PDB file of C-alpha atoms in Angstrom:
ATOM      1  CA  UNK A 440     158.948 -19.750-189.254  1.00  0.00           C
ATOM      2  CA  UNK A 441     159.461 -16.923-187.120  1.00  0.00           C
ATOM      3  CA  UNK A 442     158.487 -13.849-186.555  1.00  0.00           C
ATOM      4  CA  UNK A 443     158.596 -10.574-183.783  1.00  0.00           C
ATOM      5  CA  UNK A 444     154.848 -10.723-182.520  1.00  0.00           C
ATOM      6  CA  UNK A 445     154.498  -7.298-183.282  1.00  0.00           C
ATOM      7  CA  UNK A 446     155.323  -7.728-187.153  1.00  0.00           C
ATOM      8  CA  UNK A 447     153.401 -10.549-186.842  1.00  0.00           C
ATOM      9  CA  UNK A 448     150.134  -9.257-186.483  1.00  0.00           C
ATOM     10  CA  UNK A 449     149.896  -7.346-189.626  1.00  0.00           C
ATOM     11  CA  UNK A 450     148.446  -8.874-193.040  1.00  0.00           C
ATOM     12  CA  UNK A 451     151.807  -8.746-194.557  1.00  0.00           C
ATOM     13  CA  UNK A 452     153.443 -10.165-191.432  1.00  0.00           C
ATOM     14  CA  UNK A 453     151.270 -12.828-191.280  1.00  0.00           C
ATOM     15  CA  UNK A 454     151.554 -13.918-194.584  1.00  0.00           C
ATOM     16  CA  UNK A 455     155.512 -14.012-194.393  1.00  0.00           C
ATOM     17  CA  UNK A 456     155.203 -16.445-191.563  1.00  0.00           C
ATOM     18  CA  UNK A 457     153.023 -18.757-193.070  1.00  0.00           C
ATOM     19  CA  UNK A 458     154.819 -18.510-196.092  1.00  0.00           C
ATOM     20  CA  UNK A 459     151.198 -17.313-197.928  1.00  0.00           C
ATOM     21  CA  UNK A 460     150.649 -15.744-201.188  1.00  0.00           C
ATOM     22  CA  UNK A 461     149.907 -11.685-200.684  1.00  0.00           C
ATOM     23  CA  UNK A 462     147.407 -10.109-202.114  1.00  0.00           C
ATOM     24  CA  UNK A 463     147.337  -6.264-200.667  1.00  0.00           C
ATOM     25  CA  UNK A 464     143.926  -4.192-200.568  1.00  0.00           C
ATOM     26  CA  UNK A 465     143.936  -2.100-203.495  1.00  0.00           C
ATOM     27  CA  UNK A 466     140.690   0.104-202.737  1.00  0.00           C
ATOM     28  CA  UNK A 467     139.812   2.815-200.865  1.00  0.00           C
ATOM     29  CA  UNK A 468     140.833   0.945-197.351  1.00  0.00           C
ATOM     30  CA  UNK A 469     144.239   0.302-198.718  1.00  0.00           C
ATOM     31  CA  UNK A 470     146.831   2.835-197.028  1.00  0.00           C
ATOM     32  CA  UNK A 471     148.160   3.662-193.610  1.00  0.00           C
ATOM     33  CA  UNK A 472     145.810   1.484-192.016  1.00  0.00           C
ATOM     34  CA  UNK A 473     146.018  -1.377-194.179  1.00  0.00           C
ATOM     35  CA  UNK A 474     149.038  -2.593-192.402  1.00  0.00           C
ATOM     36  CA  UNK A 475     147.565  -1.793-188.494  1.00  0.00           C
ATOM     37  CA  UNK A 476     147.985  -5.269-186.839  1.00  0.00           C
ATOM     38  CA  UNK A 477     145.108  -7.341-186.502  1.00  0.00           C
ATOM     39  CA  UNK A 478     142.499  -6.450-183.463  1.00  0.00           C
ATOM     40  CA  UNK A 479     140.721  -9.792-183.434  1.00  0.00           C
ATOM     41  CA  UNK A 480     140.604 -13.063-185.808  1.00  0.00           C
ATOM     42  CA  UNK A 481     137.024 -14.551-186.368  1.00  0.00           C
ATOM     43  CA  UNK A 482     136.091 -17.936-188.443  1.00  0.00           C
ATOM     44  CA  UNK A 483     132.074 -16.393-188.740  1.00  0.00           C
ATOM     45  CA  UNK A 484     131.571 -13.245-190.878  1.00  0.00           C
ATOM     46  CA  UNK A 485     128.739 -12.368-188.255  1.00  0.00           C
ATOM     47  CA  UNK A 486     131.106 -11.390-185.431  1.00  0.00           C
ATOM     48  CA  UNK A 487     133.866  -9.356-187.133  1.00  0.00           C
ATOM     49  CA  UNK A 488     134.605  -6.682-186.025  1.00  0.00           C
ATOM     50  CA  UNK A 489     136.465  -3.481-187.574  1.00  0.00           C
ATOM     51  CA  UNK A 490     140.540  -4.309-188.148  1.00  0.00           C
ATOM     52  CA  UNK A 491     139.998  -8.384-187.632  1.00  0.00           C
ATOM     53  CA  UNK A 492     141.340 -10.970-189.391  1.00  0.00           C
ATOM     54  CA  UNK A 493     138.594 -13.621-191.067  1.00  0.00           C
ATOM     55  CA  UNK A 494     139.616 -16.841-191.821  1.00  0.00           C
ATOM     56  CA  UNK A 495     137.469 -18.733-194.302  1.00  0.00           C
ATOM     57  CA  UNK A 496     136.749 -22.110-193.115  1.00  0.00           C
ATOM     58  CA  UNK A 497     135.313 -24.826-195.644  1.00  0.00           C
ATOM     59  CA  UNK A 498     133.206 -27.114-193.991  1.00  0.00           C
ATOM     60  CA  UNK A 499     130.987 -30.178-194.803  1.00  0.00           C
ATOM     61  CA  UNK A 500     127.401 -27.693-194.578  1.00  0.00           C
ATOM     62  CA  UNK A 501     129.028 -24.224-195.363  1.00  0.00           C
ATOM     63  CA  UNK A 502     132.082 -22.534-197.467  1.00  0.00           C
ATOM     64  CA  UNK A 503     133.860 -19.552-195.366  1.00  0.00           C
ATOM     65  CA  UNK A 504     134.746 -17.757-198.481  1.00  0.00           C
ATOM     66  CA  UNK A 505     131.171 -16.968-199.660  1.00  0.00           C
ATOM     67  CA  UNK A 506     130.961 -14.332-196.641  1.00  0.00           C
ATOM     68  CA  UNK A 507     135.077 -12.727-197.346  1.00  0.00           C
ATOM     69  CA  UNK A 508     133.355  -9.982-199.191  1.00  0.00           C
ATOM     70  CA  UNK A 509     130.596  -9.591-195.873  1.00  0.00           C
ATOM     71  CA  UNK A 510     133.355  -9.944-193.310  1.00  0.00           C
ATOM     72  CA  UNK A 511     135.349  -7.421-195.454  1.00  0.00           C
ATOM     73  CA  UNK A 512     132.245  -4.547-195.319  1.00  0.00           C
ATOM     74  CA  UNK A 513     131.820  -5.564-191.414  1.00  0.00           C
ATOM     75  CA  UNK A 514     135.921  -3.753-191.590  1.00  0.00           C
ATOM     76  CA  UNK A 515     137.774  -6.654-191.645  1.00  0.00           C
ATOM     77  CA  UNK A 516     141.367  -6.201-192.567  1.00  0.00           C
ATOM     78  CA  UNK A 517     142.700  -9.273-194.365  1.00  0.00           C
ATOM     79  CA  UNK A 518     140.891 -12.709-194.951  1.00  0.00           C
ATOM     80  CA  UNK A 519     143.073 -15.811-194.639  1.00  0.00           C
ATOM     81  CA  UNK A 520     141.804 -17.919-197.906  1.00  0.00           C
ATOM     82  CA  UNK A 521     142.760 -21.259-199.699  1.00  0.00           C
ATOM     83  CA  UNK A 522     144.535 -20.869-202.864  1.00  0.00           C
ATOM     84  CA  UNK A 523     142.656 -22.951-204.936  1.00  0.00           C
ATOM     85  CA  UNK A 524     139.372 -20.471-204.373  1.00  0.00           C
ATOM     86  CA  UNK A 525     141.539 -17.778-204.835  1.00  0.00           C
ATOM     87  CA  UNK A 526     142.676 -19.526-208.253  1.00  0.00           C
ATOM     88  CA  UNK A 527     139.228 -20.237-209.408  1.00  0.00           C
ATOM     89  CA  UNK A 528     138.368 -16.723-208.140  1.00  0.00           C
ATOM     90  CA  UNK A 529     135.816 -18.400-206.202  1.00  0.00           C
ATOM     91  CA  UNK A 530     132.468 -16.147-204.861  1.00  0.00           C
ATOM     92  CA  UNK A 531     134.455 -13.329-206.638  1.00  0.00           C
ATOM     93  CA  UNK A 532     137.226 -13.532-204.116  1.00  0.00           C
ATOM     94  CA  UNK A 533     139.162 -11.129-206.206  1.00  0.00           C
ATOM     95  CA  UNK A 534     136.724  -8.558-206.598  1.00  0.00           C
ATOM     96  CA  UNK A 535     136.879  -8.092-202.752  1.00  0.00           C
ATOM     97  CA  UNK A 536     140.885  -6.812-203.211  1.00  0.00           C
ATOM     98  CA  UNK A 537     139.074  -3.064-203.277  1.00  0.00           C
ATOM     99  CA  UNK A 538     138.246  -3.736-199.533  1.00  0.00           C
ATOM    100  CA  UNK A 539     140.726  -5.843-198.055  1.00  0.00           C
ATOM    101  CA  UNK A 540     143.588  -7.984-198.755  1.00  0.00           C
ATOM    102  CA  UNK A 541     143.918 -11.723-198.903  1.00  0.00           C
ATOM    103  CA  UNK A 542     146.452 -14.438-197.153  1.00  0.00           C
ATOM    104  CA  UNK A 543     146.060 -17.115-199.650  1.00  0.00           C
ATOM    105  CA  UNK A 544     146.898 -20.691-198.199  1.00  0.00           C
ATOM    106  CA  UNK A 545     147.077 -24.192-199.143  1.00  0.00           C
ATOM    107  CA  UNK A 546     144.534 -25.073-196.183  1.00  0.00           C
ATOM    108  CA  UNK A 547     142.533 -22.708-194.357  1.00  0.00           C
ATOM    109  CA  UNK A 548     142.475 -24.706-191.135  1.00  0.00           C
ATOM    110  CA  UNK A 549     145.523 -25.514-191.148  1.00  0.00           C
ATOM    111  CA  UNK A 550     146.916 -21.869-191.709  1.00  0.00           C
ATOM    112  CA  UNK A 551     144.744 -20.559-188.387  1.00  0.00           C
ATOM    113  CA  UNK A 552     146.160 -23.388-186.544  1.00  0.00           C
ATOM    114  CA  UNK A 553     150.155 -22.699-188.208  1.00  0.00           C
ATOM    115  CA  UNK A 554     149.228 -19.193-187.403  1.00  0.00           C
ATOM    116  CA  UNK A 555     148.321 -19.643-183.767  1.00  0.00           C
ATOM    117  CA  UNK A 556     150.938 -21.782-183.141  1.00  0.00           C
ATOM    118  CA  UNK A 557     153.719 -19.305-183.731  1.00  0.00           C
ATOM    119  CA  UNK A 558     152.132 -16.215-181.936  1.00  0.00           C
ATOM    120  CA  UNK A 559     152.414 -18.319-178.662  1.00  0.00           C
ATOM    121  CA  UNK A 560     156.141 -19.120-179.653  1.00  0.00           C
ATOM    122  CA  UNK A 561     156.618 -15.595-179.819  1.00  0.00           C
TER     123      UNK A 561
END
């Protein structure tokens, strides 16, 4: 599971690496800049910023993927999400596809940790 760093950093990119289902942005933000690489990655919807990454996190208190569609209108890029939400279409995860696009993943965790493993192997 390699990539170039550069290649990397873009939703598509990503998702190759990790070897995640694709869902590309079919909205208005889908284009050109859909594919910019990644400016920042953020696990709270309160601190993205515009081109980030947002990985949705389940934990014991919270669910990550109620706020996709939030980090999404903060300009996030992509979200990194678990497959089974995606499946269930959990808190309308594919509704958000107008705004961003989706990494879909087994485990969420386990994705951001895959994921920062191989940019510092690149």
């Amino acid at each position: 599971m390699t990539a170039d760093r550069e290649g990397f950093l873009k939703p598509s990119g990503l998702a190759r690496s990790l070897n995640a289902d694709f869902l590309c942005c079919s909205g208005p933000a889908h284009g050109p800049r859909a594919e910019e690489s990644f400016s920042s990655v953020s696990i709270d919807s309160r601190s993205v910023g515009e081109g980030a990454l947002f990985v949705a996190l389940k934990g014991s208190a919270d669910d990550g993927h109620k706020y996709v569609a939030s980090a999404f209108e903060k300009g996030a890029r992509a979200a990194l999400v678990c497959r089974a939400s995606l499946d269930k279409n959990e808190y309308g995860l594919r509704d958000s596809l107008d705004k961003g696009s989706l990494i879909a993943v087994d485990d969420t965790l386990r994705g951001l940790q895959d994921a920062a493993r191989i940019y510092l192997e690149q």
